[in-house]
Structure formats: structure tokens, C-alpha cells
Amino acid sequence: MLFTLLSGLALPSLAAAAGISASAPTAGPSKSTGKLPALGWNTWNAYACDISDSKIIAAANQFVSLGLKDAGYQYVNIDDCWAEKTRDSNTKQIVPDPTKFPNGISGVANSIHALGLKIGIYSDAGTETCAGYPGSLGYEEIDAATFTGWGIDYLKYDNCNVPSNWTDAAIPPGGDWYNSNSAVRYRQMAGALADQTRPVQFELCIWGQAEVWTWGARVGHSWRMSTDANATWSYISNIIAINVQHLSSVGFYSHNDMDMMEIGNGDLTTEEQRTHFAAWAFLKSPILLGTDLNKLSTTQLAIIKNAELLAFHQDSTFSGPAVPFTATANAPVTSPPEYYAGTSTKGTHVFIINTGSSPATKKFSFANVPGLGSGKYTLHDMWTGLNISGTHSGSYSVKVATHDTAAFLIEAAEY
Ligand SMILES: *[C@@H]1O[C@H](CO)[C@@H](O)[C@H](O)[C@H]1NC(C)=O
Ligand SMILES: *[C@@H]1O[C@H](CO)[C@@H](O)[C@H](O)[C@H]1NC(C)=O
Ligand SMILES: *[C@@H]1O[C@H](CO)[C@@H](O)[C@H](O)[C@H]1NC(C)=O
């Protein structure tokens, strides 16, 4: 009777593990796109709902005129509020707002593609978007076909207005959050996108819920790690602290998203904007600019076009982010960590954030940097593009301004 007893116990949990997840699509994200973290721009932080095709096409033209396209920026993404409030009653398709988009979304897509750029759109894994426009839950196949028919290359998929019967259990079926109702809502769209011929980069805007970093790569190319960004040091510092706990999830086709950029918004200091850009780059988050590009200062443009940080971010050979290391034997533990090391095609890099509220001298031992040791080294400053004079051994110290980030390429010195 032991067998009967065991199977009697096992059956209910097997049934639970089956549930809606058993019939949900299991298609993974396209491997024709999204290998590297996205580089681009999105309407939301700049304009929220006040969008139009002219603002979006202006941004695309600025990609070209400001040298952002040459620097690698590619995606021009439309966020919420592009649609009419109701679907077409016959086709059930979402309808672009004809006032904001007189030539439809396909018209914008054509203009953006003509510039050699790519276009993104926005929908929601619920009944309505966050601003109350039609959501795609239950309409995934229609919407995926509509979006790709318009020429869409990227989909940001938000998490508002989820019906109560989709609430997650405290423990997902089988203990795997891939089987959670949240994941199933995203898997339904992943399956619909996989049914289209056009590859779409798929961003799960799930706000760090349902332990998305454990299953995100099975469903999309990137996933949000938190609620929305804002233009404050507290946001930048909090999201770094959150993201560093899950860096093993980052790789090709697999990116923790720290949310869109606030450079150009609010009153972040220049140093805070440098850290905003550098940390998103060395942690390999998508970098989607979120401001009126026309208003960027020369200093801000230099930050977002920094060729060496972008090369680290877009390295097609080394997939991993920089990770925290213990700088010296008695270095204090901070949150977020201040010292990071990573590898690129160029070699070994060290990044140092001064999280404190006054300028400070930051010191690290070469032997504590993974891959380095007791030898002699030269340092190259990734911000200025200049070599630092002399050879160095043992340790290196550098003064870092409040909330600034130092960025180095470190090479073995020739004797
Ligand atoms: C919630 O209800 C809808 C409509 O009945 C149904 O299609 C869907 O599968 C349900 N979701 C779950 C997780 O059971
Ligand atoms: C900005 O983000 C921080 C960190 O997530 C949060 O504590 C703060 O409340 C946010 N501020 C606003 C105005 O939303
Ligand atoms: C910096 O040093 C590297 C060797 O470590 C050298 O190849 C490069 O030319 C130097 N760059 C400048 C600008 O001096």
C-alpha cells in the first residue's frame, strides 16, 4: 500500500504543476536578434503619453545627426499611448491613434528603417496597458502578427491590469517560476512571436517580479529588475544594488534590464550621469535613452557616446558583465558594491563607483582583480581614452568624485 499512498500524495502536486503552465507555449526567444543588450531610445521618460510620429521620427534623425547611430544606437522605441482605446471591432487588431500617427505605425517603421535603424513598440500582458489602452492578454497571436506586419523589431511588454485569476501562487507549480501565472502570461506572447517570420527582440517589463531572472532567458531577451526608473541618485544606487545579486543571469540573449536612461532629465550631477551610463554598460543592461535628444549637452553626448564603455557593453565575444570584487584585504562591504572587474576583447577592466557623499581615494590590489596578479601593469582611462603614465604594481589608488565612476583597462606592462 506504500505505492498507493505515495502516488496518492504525489498526484495533487503533479496536477498543480500541470495546470495552465502545461499547455502554455515553451518557445524561447529568437536567436536572430537580442544577442547583445539593446542600445536605443524610448519615448516614455522624455514624453510619457504626449507622443507623435513627428517626435519619434525627429529622434531617429537625431540618432544620425548626433552620431548616435555611428556609436551603435539602433532601436527607436514607442512606449505606451500609441493606440486607440478600443480594438477594431471586426479584425480585433489594436488600432494606431490616427491623430498621433497619421501614417500608422507602419509609416513610422518605414521612416525609421529607411535610416538604417530599428523600431520598437509597447504592449502589456494584461487586459489594458498601464495608461488604459488595449492590452494583449488573450490577443497574443493577433497582436504579434499585427506588430510584425508593421515591421516591428522590438516589443516592450508591460505588466499592468492583470486579471485576478492570473495571480501567482506563493510557490509556483513544481517550484519553478517559469510555471508561474506571471511567466505564462509572457510565454503566451513569446509563443505568438515565435510563430511570426520577423524576429522580434522581446523585453519582459515585469518589474523584477516572479523571480524573472531565473526564467527570463527562456522567454525573452531582457527583463526589468525593478519598478520604473526616476532621475535620482537613489534610483541609480538602488537598482545597482538589486541587479548585482543576479549577475549570473546575464549573458548573450539574456540581460537584466535596469530600466531606461534618465540622462538629460531631472537634476542628476554630471558624475551621477557618468555612473548611470557606466553601470548600465558594465552590467550589460539594455541602454535606452529617455530624453529629448536635441537638448543633450556636449558633456551628456560625450557620456552616452563613450566608445570604450559602449565597446565593453556590445562585446560580441565576452558575454558576461563586470562583477563585484573585494578591492583590498580589509575593504569595507558596501551596498551597492563599489569595485567591479570584467573582461572584454580588449582585456581586463576595473570600474570603481564612489557611492559616498564626498570625494574619496579608492584603492585596489591588482592581485585581487580576477585574472591579474603580482606583476606590473599599465592603466588606461576609458573615459579620457588616455593611458595613465607609468607602470604600477601591488595596488593602485585613484581619487573618485562623489557618485562618479572610474573606468580602466588594465594591461600587463612590458618589461
Ligand atoms: C483566467 O480566466 C480566463 C478567462 O476565463 C482564462 O482564459 C484564463 O486561462 C484564466 N487564467 C488562468 C491562469 O487560469
Ligand atoms: C525613485 O526611485 C527610488 C528608488 O527606487 C524610490 O525610492 C523613490 O521613491 C523614487 N522617487 C520617485 C519620485 O518616484
Ligand atoms: C596606450 O598603451 C597601449 C599599450 O599598453 C598602447 O598600445 C597604446 O598605443 C597607448 N595609447 C596611447 C594613446 O598612448
Tab-separated table of C-alpha atoms and ligand atoms in Angstrom:
chain	number	residue	atom	x	y	z
A	1	MET	CA	0.000	0.000	0.000
A	2	LEU	CA	3.022	2.252	0.258
A	3	PHE	CA	2.956	2.776	-3.511
A	4	THR	CA	-0.683	3.845	-3.407
A	5	LEU	CA	-0.043	6.170	-0.531
A	6	LEU	CA	2.882	7.850	-2.284
A	7	SER	CA	1.079	8.259	-5.570
A	8	GLY	CA	-1.947	9.496	-3.671
A	9	LEU	CA	0.304	12.208	-2.219
A	10	ALA	CA	2.116	12.916	-5.445
A	11	LEU	CA	-0.919	13.317	-7.652
A	12	PRO	CA	-2.227	16.649	-6.375
A	13	SER	CA	1.170	18.340	-6.723
A	14	LEU	CA	1.657	16.886	-10.203
A	15	ALA	CA	-1.751	18.189	-11.154
A	16	ALA	CA	-0.780	21.580	-9.787
A	17	ALA	CA	2.480	21.512	-11.710
A	18	ALA	CA	0.481	20.794	-14.824
A	19	GLY	CA	-2.308	23.421	-14.561
A	20	ILE	CA	-2.262	26.228	-17.086
A	21	SER	CA	1.512	26.029	-17.443
A	22	ALA	CA	1.349	22.603	-19.077
A	23	SER	CA	-0.500	23.961	-22.094
A	24	ALA	CA	1.402	27.273	-22.274
A	25	PRO	CA	3.875	27.782	-25.146
A	26	THR	CA	7.501	26.889	-24.446
A	27	ALA	CA	9.071	28.687	-27.433
A	28	GLY	CA	12.206	30.576	-26.424
A	29	PRO	CA	13.252	33.965	-27.773
A	30	SER	CA	14.566	34.356	-31.337
A	31	LYS	CA	18.297	33.803	-31.755
A	32	SER	CA	18.288	36.133	-34.787
A	33	THR	CA	18.128	39.191	-32.525
A	34	GLY	CA	18.906	40.272	-28.999
A	35	LYS	CA	22.311	38.637	-28.539
A	36	LEU	CA	23.711	41.889	-27.121
A	37	PRO	CA	21.915	44.298	-24.772
A	38	ALA	CA	19.764	46.757	-26.737
A	39	LEU	CA	21.063	50.253	-27.473
A	40	GLY	CA	18.481	52.841	-28.364
A	41	TRP	CA	15.861	55.343	-27.231
A	42	ASN	CA	12.309	55.149	-25.910
A	43	THR	CA	9.571	57.782	-25.775
A	44	TRP	CA	8.427	57.310	-22.167
A	45	ASN	CA	10.928	59.172	-19.974
A	46	ALA	CA	11.001	62.033	-22.490
A	47	TYR	CA	7.332	62.428	-23.380
A	48	ALA	CA	5.142	59.908	-21.445
A	49	CYS	CA	1.783	59.860	-23.314
A	50	ASP	CA	2.454	63.042	-25.279
A	51	ILE	CA	3.840	61.241	-28.327
A	52	SER	CA	3.525	61.650	-32.092
A	53	ASP	CA	5.166	60.334	-35.203
A	54	SER	CA	6.983	63.654	-35.659
A	55	LYS	CA	8.676	63.388	-32.240
A	56	ILE	CA	9.687	59.803	-32.944
A	57	ILE	CA	10.990	60.473	-36.439
A	58	ALA	CA	12.849	63.518	-35.064
A	59	ALA	CA	14.595	61.254	-32.550
A	60	ALA	CA	15.522	58.820	-35.322
A	61	ASN	CA	17.001	61.665	-37.371
A	62	GLN	CA	18.922	62.814	-34.288
A	63	PHE	CA	20.419	59.314	-33.989
A	64	VAL	CA	22.045	60.063	-37.342
A	65	SER	CA	22.884	63.765	-36.905
A	66	LEU	CA	24.267	63.429	-33.362
A	67	GLY	CA	26.432	60.424	-34.231
A	68	LEU	CA	24.437	58.050	-32.028
A	69	LYS	CA	23.796	55.678	-34.917
A	70	ASP	CA	27.523	55.535	-35.653
A	71	ALA	CA	28.137	54.871	-31.937
A	72	GLY	CA	25.857	51.809	-32.151
A	73	TYR	CA	22.428	53.097	-31.065
A	74	GLN	CA	19.852	51.222	-33.081
A	75	TYR	CA	16.373	50.990	-31.546
A	76	VAL	CA	13.813	53.808	-31.697
A	77	ASN	CA	11.056	52.568	-29.401
A	78	ILE	CA	7.485	53.739	-28.945
A	79	ASP	CA	6.131	53.289	-25.400
A	80	ASP	CA	2.544	53.411	-24.095
A	81	CYS	CA	-0.296	55.581	-25.523
A	82	TRP	CA	0.177	54.953	-29.256
A	83	ALA	CA	-3.207	53.247	-29.775
A	84	GLU	CA	-6.904	53.972	-29.818
A	85	LYS	CA	-8.797	52.909	-26.697
A	86	THR	CA	-10.669	50.077	-28.402
A	87	ARG	CA	-9.666	47.359	-30.837
A	88	ASP	CA	-11.070	47.190	-34.359
A	89	SER	CA	-14.447	45.507	-33.872
A	90	ASN	CA	-14.006	43.225	-36.893
A	91	THR	CA	-10.311	42.308	-37.006
A	92	LYS	CA	-9.760	42.701	-33.228
A	93	GLN	CA	-6.446	44.372	-34.070
A	94	ILE	CA	-5.118	47.273	-31.998
A	95	VAL	CA	-5.569	50.497	-33.987
A	96	PRO	CA	-2.890	53.232	-34.000
A	97	ASP	CA	-4.170	56.638	-32.866
A	98	PRO	CA	-4.720	58.417	-36.215
A	99	THR	CA	-4.028	61.863	-34.741
A	100	LYS	CA	-0.674	60.867	-33.255
A	101	PHE	CA	0.206	58.536	-36.138
A	102	PRO	CA	-1.483	59.708	-39.355
A	103	ASN	CA	0.578	57.203	-41.367
A	104	GLY	CA	0.043	54.410	-38.870
A	105	ILE	CA	2.834	52.611	-37.069
A	106	SER	CA	3.934	51.065	-40.365
A	107	GLY	CA	4.533	54.586	-41.703
A	108	VAL	CA	6.853	55.374	-38.780
A	109	ALA	CA	8.504	51.991	-39.200
A	110	ASN	CA	9.249	52.745	-42.843
A	111	SER	CA	10.848	56.100	-41.969
A	112	ILE	CA	12.957	54.537	-39.224
A	113	HIS	CA	14.039	51.587	-41.351
A	114	ALA	CA	14.984	53.989	-44.177
A	115	LEU	CA	17.555	55.479	-41.768
A	116	GLY	CA	19.048	52.046	-41.143
A	117	LEU	CA	17.533	51.892	-37.646
A	118	LYS	CA	15.062	49.567	-35.922
A	119	ILE	CA	11.675	50.251	-34.340
A	120	GLY	CA	10.150	49.052	-31.097
A	121	ILE	CA	6.597	49.070	-29.832
A	122	TYR	CA	4.863	48.560	-26.497
A	123	SER	CA	2.058	46.360	-25.243
A	124	ASP	CA	1.004	44.739	-21.991
A	125	ALA	CA	0.480	41.230	-20.595
A	126	GLY	CA	-2.849	42.271	-19.106
A	127	THR	CA	-6.257	43.489	-20.290
A	128	GLU	CA	-5.114	47.111	-20.622
A	129	THR	CA	-1.776	48.912	-20.721
A	130	CYS	CA	-0.698	50.988	-17.719
A	131	ALA	CA	-2.274	54.078	-19.335
A	132	GLY	CA	-5.514	52.232	-20.190
A	133	TYR	CA	-5.030	51.290	-23.860
A	134	PRO	CA	-5.729	47.744	-25.131
A	135	GLY	CA	-3.505	45.056	-23.606
A	136	SER	CA	-2.500	41.869	-25.421
A	137	LEU	CA	-3.549	39.199	-22.888
A	138	GLY	CA	-5.733	36.787	-24.864
A	139	TYR	CA	-4.885	38.559	-28.161
A	140	GLU	CA	-1.236	37.478	-28.416
A	141	GLU	CA	-1.418	35.851	-31.861
A	142	ILE	CA	-3.338	38.749	-33.430
A	143	ASP	CA	-1.032	41.357	-31.910
A	144	ALA	CA	2.223	39.566	-32.711
A	145	ALA	CA	1.078	39.224	-36.337
A	146	THR	CA	-0.036	42.874	-36.452
A	147	PHE	CA	3.217	44.193	-34.958
A	148	THR	CA	5.485	42.154	-37.237
A	149	GLY	CA	3.255	43.053	-40.200
A	150	TRP	CA	4.020	46.713	-39.465
A	151	GLY	CA	7.769	45.940	-39.407
A	152	ILE	CA	8.285	45.980	-35.631
A	153	ASP	CA	11.719	44.782	-34.397
A	154	TYR	CA	11.353	45.082	-30.601
A	155	LEU	CA	8.488	44.632	-28.144
A	156	LYS	CA	8.401	46.034	-24.618
A	157	TYR	CA	5.744	44.021	-22.808
A	158	ASP	CA	4.409	45.631	-19.628
A	159	ASN	CA	2.664	44.176	-16.585
A	160	CYS	CA	-0.388	46.329	-15.734
A	161	ASN	CA	-4.053	45.337	-15.358
A	162	VAL	CA	-3.598	41.629	-14.770
A	163	PRO	CA	-6.956	39.851	-14.117
A	164	SER	CA	-7.247	38.403	-10.599
A	165	ASN	CA	-7.414	34.784	-11.810
A	166	TRP	CA	-3.808	35.209	-13.060
A	167	THR	CA	-2.426	35.990	-9.588
A	168	ASP	CA	0.667	33.923	-8.747
A	169	ALA	CA	0.579	31.223	-6.084
A	170	ALA	CA	3.077	31.764	-3.260
A	171	ILE	CA	5.045	28.817	-4.580
A	172	PRO	CA	4.822	28.248	-8.341
A	173	PRO	CA	3.938	24.783	-9.717
A	174	GLY	CA	6.907	22.459	-9.366
A	175	GLY	CA	8.845	25.215	-7.550
A	176	ASP	CA	9.878	26.756	-10.910
A	177	TRP	CA	8.749	30.333	-11.513
A	178	TYR	CA	8.728	29.524	-15.249
A	179	ASN	CA	5.447	27.747	-14.414
A	180	SER	CA	4.001	30.734	-12.543
A	181	ASN	CA	0.964	32.509	-13.956
A	182	SER	CA	3.151	35.584	-14.487
A	183	ALA	CA	5.583	33.617	-16.638
A	184	VAL	CA	2.708	32.023	-18.552
A	185	ARG	CA	1.358	35.474	-19.489
A	186	TYR	CA	4.768	36.270	-21.010
A	187	ARG	CA	5.187	32.788	-22.525
A	188	GLN	CA	1.939	33.280	-24.430
A	189	MET	CA	3.415	36.303	-26.205
A	190	ALA	CA	6.780	34.547	-26.692
A	191	GLY	CA	4.917	31.718	-28.420
A	192	ALA	CA	2.996	34.154	-30.624
A	193	LEU	CA	6.204	35.985	-31.580
A	194	ALA	CA	7.871	32.662	-32.423
A	195	ASP	CA	5.000	31.976	-34.846
A	196	GLN	CA	5.957	35.056	-36.920
A	197	THR	CA	8.711	35.116	-39.508
A	198	ARG	CA	10.108	38.522	-38.445
A	199	PRO	CA	12.441	38.245	-35.426
A	200	VAL	CA	11.432	40.495	-32.537
A	201	GLN	CA	13.590	41.398	-29.571
A	202	PHE	CA	11.360	40.695	-26.558
A	203	GLU	CA	11.617	42.742	-23.359
A	204	LEU	CA	9.689	41.471	-20.331
A	205	CYS	CA	8.702	44.606	-18.416
A	206	ILE	CA	7.781	42.586	-15.337
A	207	TRP	CA	9.295	44.906	-12.686
A	208	GLY	CA	11.521	42.274	-11.086
A	209	GLN	CA	8.524	40.126	-10.089
A	210	ALA	CA	8.116	36.316	-10.113
A	211	GLU	CA	11.908	35.852	-9.831
A	212	VAL	CA	12.082	36.680	-13.541
A	213	TRP	CA	15.900	36.405	-13.615
A	214	THR	CA	15.500	32.629	-13.088
A	215	TRP	CA	13.368	32.119	-16.236
A	216	GLY	CA	13.580	35.330	-18.292
A	217	ALA	CA	16.057	33.912	-20.805
A	218	ARG	CA	13.672	31.031	-21.559
A	219	VAL	CA	11.035	33.571	-22.649
A	220	GLY	CA	12.652	36.860	-23.746
A	221	HIS	CA	15.946	38.658	-24.359
A	222	SER	CA	15.774	41.048	-21.404
A	223	TRP	CA	13.655	41.660	-18.321
A	224	ARG	CA	13.133	44.530	-15.965
A	225	MET	CA	14.590	44.145	-12.475
A	226	SER	CA	12.511	46.838	-10.721
A	227	THR	CA	9.701	49.339	-10.927
A	228	ASP	CA	10.205	52.408	-13.121
A	229	ALA	CA	13.375	54.468	-13.123
A	230	ASN	CA	13.442	58.070	-11.978
A	231	ALA	CA	16.107	60.751	-12.306
A	232	THR	CA	17.566	60.428	-8.807
A	233	TRP	CA	20.771	59.058	-7.318
A	234	SER	CA	18.645	56.897	-5.051
A	235	TYR	CA	17.189	55.073	-8.068
A	236	ILE	CA	20.606	54.541	-9.657
A	237	SER	CA	22.150	53.282	-6.456
A	238	ASN	CA	19.151	51.028	-5.559
A	239	ILE	CA	18.912	49.347	-8.933
A	240	ILE	CA	22.644	48.600	-8.998
A	241	ALA	CA	22.299	47.020	-5.546
A	242	ILE	CA	19.375	44.889	-6.780
A	243	ASN	CA	20.973	43.864	-10.059
A	244	VAL	CA	24.329	42.761	-8.606
A	245	GLN	CA	22.522	39.966	-6.762
A	246	HIS	CA	21.549	38.337	-10.061
A	247	LEU	CA	24.503	38.811	-12.404
A	248	SER	CA	24.796	35.082	-13.140
A	249	SER	CA	21.623	35.513	-15.247
A	250	VAL	CA	23.412	37.854	-17.660
A	251	GLY	CA	24.819	36.512	-20.922
A	252	PHE	CA	24.193	36.524	-24.651
A	253	TYR	CA	20.441	36.803	-25.372
A	254	SER	CA	19.963	37.216	-21.622
A	255	HIS	CA	20.003	40.652	-19.986
A	256	ASN	CA	18.856	42.047	-16.659
A	257	ASP	CA	17.241	45.397	-17.528
A	258	MET	CA	17.872	48.256	-15.091
A	259	ASP	CA	15.276	50.383	-16.971
A	260	MET	CA	15.603	53.309	-19.311
A	261	MET	CA	18.089	56.132	-19.052
A	262	GLU	CA	17.385	59.409	-17.272
A	263	ILE	CA	20.414	61.302	-18.647
A	264	GLY	CA	19.014	64.673	-19.698
A	265	ASN	CA	16.179	64.551	-17.130
A	266	GLY	CA	15.942	65.874	-13.588
A	267	ASP	CA	18.984	67.259	-11.819
A	268	LEU	CA	21.445	64.378	-11.724
A	269	THR	CA	25.005	65.713	-11.402
A	270	THR	CA	27.423	65.073	-14.257
A	271	GLU	CA	29.142	62.462	-12.072
A	272	GLU	CA	25.816	60.703	-11.387
A	273	GLN	CA	25.075	60.671	-15.124
A	274	ARG	CA	28.514	59.119	-15.753
A	275	THR	CA	27.743	56.383	-13.209
A	276	HIS	CA	24.241	55.897	-14.673
A	277	PHE	CA	25.781	55.231	-18.095
A	278	ALA	CA	28.870	53.317	-16.951
A	279	ALA	CA	26.989	50.945	-14.626
A	280	TRP	CA	24.331	50.147	-17.245
A	281	ALA	CA	27.199	49.482	-19.685
A	282	PHE	CA	29.400	47.303	-17.465
A	283	LEU	CA	26.428	45.348	-16.054
A	284	LYS	CA	25.189	44.856	-19.656
A	285	SER	CA	21.722	46.267	-19.144
A	286	PRO	CA	19.835	47.498	-22.184
A	287	ILE	CA	20.608	51.216	-22.634
A	288	LEU	CA	17.547	53.055	-23.918
A	289	LEU	CA	17.948	56.822	-23.807
A	290	GLY	CA	14.881	58.612	-22.456
A	291	THR	CA	15.137	62.303	-23.116
A	292	ASP	CA	14.647	64.893	-25.872
A	293	LEU	CA	17.914	64.181	-27.695
A	294	ASN	CA	18.006	67.711	-29.088
A	295	LYS	CA	18.508	69.107	-25.583
A	296	LEU	CA	21.520	66.987	-24.652
A	297	SER	CA	24.628	68.998	-23.786
A	298	THR	CA	28.057	68.302	-25.278
A	299	THR	CA	29.037	66.701	-21.960
A	300	GLN	CA	25.982	64.434	-21.950
A	301	LEU	CA	26.552	63.417	-25.569
A	302	ALA	CA	30.154	62.561	-24.747
A	303	ILE	CA	28.966	60.326	-21.899
A	304	ILE	CA	26.424	58.379	-23.957
A	305	LYS	CA	28.787	58.095	-26.945
A	306	ASN	CA	31.780	56.894	-24.914
A	307	ALA	CA	33.264	54.412	-27.353
A	308	GLU	CA	35.170	52.300	-24.838
A	309	LEU	CA	32.235	51.749	-22.469
A	310	LEU	CA	29.977	51.005	-25.439
A	311	ALA	CA	32.543	48.506	-26.749
A	312	PHE	CA	32.504	46.706	-23.374
A	313	HIS	CA	28.677	46.694	-23.420
A	314	GLN	CA	28.477	45.459	-27.032
A	315	ASP	CA	31.352	42.939	-26.918
A	316	SER	CA	30.291	40.035	-29.136
A	317	THR	CA	32.862	37.605	-27.715
A	318	PHE	CA	32.624	38.142	-23.953
A	319	SER	CA	29.040	37.845	-22.730
A	320	GLY	CA	29.431	38.475	-19.032
A	321	PRO	CA	29.023	41.687	-17.052
A	322	ALA	CA	31.665	43.103	-14.745
A	323	VAL	CA	31.158	41.628	-11.265
A	324	PRO	CA	31.961	42.948	-7.797
A	325	PHE	CA	35.335	42.053	-6.287
A	326	THR	CA	36.937	42.702	-2.903
A	327	ALA	CA	39.351	45.544	-3.615
A	328	THR	CA	41.817	45.024	-0.787
A	329	ALA	CA	42.173	42.680	2.149
A	330	ASN	CA	40.262	44.981	4.504
A	331	ALA	CA	37.968	46.778	2.061
A	332	PRO	CA	34.604	47.612	3.617
A	333	VAL	CA	31.482	45.910	2.249
A	334	THR	CA	29.095	48.450	0.745
A	335	SER	CA	25.690	48.303	-0.923
A	336	PRO	CA	25.854	48.738	-3.816
A	337	PRO	CA	29.408	47.401	-4.179
A	338	GLU	CA	31.988	49.956	-5.331
A	339	TYR	CA	34.561	47.772	-7.152
A	340	TYR	CA	33.826	45.699	-10.267
A	341	ALA	CA	36.051	43.700	-12.619
A	342	GLY	CA	35.227	42.341	-16.053
A	343	THR	CA	36.769	41.004	-19.239
A	344	SER	CA	36.324	42.204	-22.809
A	345	THR	CA	38.044	41.586	-26.128
A	346	LYS	CA	40.461	44.349	-25.043
A	347	GLY	CA	41.410	42.669	-21.751
A	348	THR	CA	40.717	43.200	-18.060
A	349	HIS	CA	38.670	46.145	-16.830
A	350	VAL	CA	38.118	47.645	-13.396
A	351	PHE	CA	35.229	50.003	-12.598
A	352	ILE	CA	35.014	51.924	-9.320
A	353	ILE	CA	31.886	53.748	-8.129
A	354	ASN	CA	32.193	56.256	-5.316
A	355	THR	CA	28.843	55.680	-3.594
A	356	GLY	CA	29.754	58.055	-0.774
A	357	SER	CA	28.705	61.681	-0.454
A	358	SER	CA	32.209	63.139	-0.643
A	359	PRO	CA	35.205	62.664	-2.968
A	360	ALA	CA	37.345	59.718	-1.899
A	361	THR	CA	40.559	57.922	-2.749
A	362	LYS	CA	39.749	54.406	-3.911
A	363	LYS	CA	42.402	51.686	-3.777
A	364	PHE	CA	42.514	48.167	-5.171
A	365	SER	CA	45.157	45.444	-5.194
A	366	PHE	CA	45.997	44.044	-8.611
A	367	ALA	CA	46.161	40.559	-7.079
A	368	ASN	CA	42.500	40.907	-6.010
A	369	VAL	CA	41.331	41.543	-9.585
A	370	PRO	CA	40.355	38.226	-11.191
A	371	GLY	CA	42.956	37.428	-13.858
A	372	LEU	CA	45.628	39.819	-12.540
A	373	GLY	CA	48.380	39.060	-10.049
A	374	SER	CA	51.619	40.319	-8.614
A	375	GLY	CA	53.037	41.690	-11.890
A	376	LYS	CA	53.453	45.213	-13.232
A	377	TYR	CA	50.563	46.872	-15.012
A	378	THR	CA	49.694	49.875	-17.120
A	379	LEU	CA	46.299	51.524	-16.820
A	380	HIS	CA	44.173	53.139	-19.480
A	381	ASP	CA	41.358	55.536	-18.590
A	382	MET	CA	38.217	54.520	-20.526
A	383	TRP	CA	36.653	57.971	-20.072
A	384	THR	CA	39.504	60.052	-21.484
A	385	GLY	CA	40.881	57.396	-23.824
A	386	LEU	CA	44.344	58.172	-22.476
A	387	ASN	CA	46.999	55.955	-20.898
A	388	ILE	CA	47.920	56.705	-17.319
A	389	SER	CA	51.644	57.338	-17.015
A	390	GLY	CA	53.993	54.809	-15.501
A	391	THR	CA	53.777	51.166	-14.563
A	392	HIS	CA	52.124	50.067	-11.375
A	393	SER	CA	52.374	47.046	-9.130
A	394	GLY	CA	50.848	45.957	-5.832
A	395	SER	CA	47.940	48.331	-5.755
A	396	TYR	CA	46.542	51.408	-7.454
A	397	SER	CA	44.800	54.388	-5.890
A	398	VAL	CA	42.592	56.922	-7.595
A	399	LYS	CA	40.566	59.902	-6.414
A	400	VAL	CA	36.909	59.459	-7.412
A	401	ALA	CA	34.437	62.345	-7.187
A	402	THR	CA	31.136	61.932	-5.303
A	403	HIS	CA	28.863	59.456	-7.143
A	404	ASP	CA	31.314	59.234	-10.061
A	405	THR	CA	32.660	56.058	-11.666
A	406	ALA	CA	36.277	55.481	-12.693
A	407	ALA	CA	36.784	53.053	-15.590
A	408	PHE	CA	40.070	51.370	-16.519
A	409	LEU	CA	41.529	48.903	-18.969
A	410	ILE	CA	44.471	47.212	-17.258
A	411	GLU	CA	47.304	45.583	-19.201
A	412	ALA	CA	50.431	43.728	-18.158
A	413	ALA	CA	53.387	46.098	-18.547
A	414	GLU	CA	56.138	45.096	-20.993
A	415	TYR	CA	59.454	44.738	-19.219
B	1	LIG	C1	-8.343	33.350	-16.362
B	1	LIG	O1	-9.602	33.388	-16.994
B	1	LIG	C2	-9.584	33.457	-18.411
B	1	LIG	C3	-10.987	33.653	-18.919
B	1	LIG	O2	-11.796	32.642	-18.438
B	1	LIG	C4	-8.912	32.199	-18.967
B	1	LIG	O3	-8.813	32.259	-20.375
B	1	LIG	C5	-7.525	32.064	-18.385
B	1	LIG	O4	-6.925	30.855	-18.784
B	1	LIG	C6	-7.570	32.125	-16.859
B	1	LIG	N1	-6.203	32.137	-16.341
B	1	LIG	C7	-5.732	31.216	-15.500
B	1	LIG	C8	-4.336	31.400	-15.032
B	1	LIG	O5	-6.388	30.284	-15.140
B	2	LIG	C1	12.790	57.000	-7.260
B	2	LIG	O1	13.340	55.723	-7.104
B	2	LIG	C2	13.693	55.411	-5.778
B	2	LIG	C3	14.405	54.075	-5.784
B	2	LIG	O2	13.655	53.097	-6.407
B	2	LIG	C4	12.462	55.414	-4.899
B	2	LIG	O3	12.815	55.130	-3.551
B	2	LIG	C5	11.794	56.766	-4.978
B	2	LIG	O4	10.592	56.734	-4.270
B	2	LIG	C6	11.525	57.147	-6.427
B	2	LIG	N1	11.075	58.530	-6.487
B	2	LIG	C7	10.007	58.866	-7.154
B	2	LIG	C8	9.700	60.336	-7.155
B	2	LIG	O5	9.307	58.063	-7.733
B	3	LIG	C1	48.391	53.005	-24.531
B	3	LIG	O1	49.147	51.880	-24.202
B	3	LIG	C2	48.963	50.789	-25.090
B	3	LIG	C3	49.801	49.611	-24.581
B	3	LIG	O2	49.501	49.332	-23.275
B	3	LIG	C4	49.405	51.186	-26.482
B	3	LIG	O3	49.164	50.111	-27.372
B	3	LIG	C5	48.646	52.410	-26.927
B	3	LIG	O4	49.132	52.861	-28.174
B	3	LIG	C6	48.760	53.525	-25.909
B	3	LIG	N1	47.882	54.602	-26.280
B	3	LIG	C7	48.244	55.873	-26.253
B	3	LIG	C8	47.193	56.875	-26.649
B	3	LIG	O5	49.373	56.234	-25.945
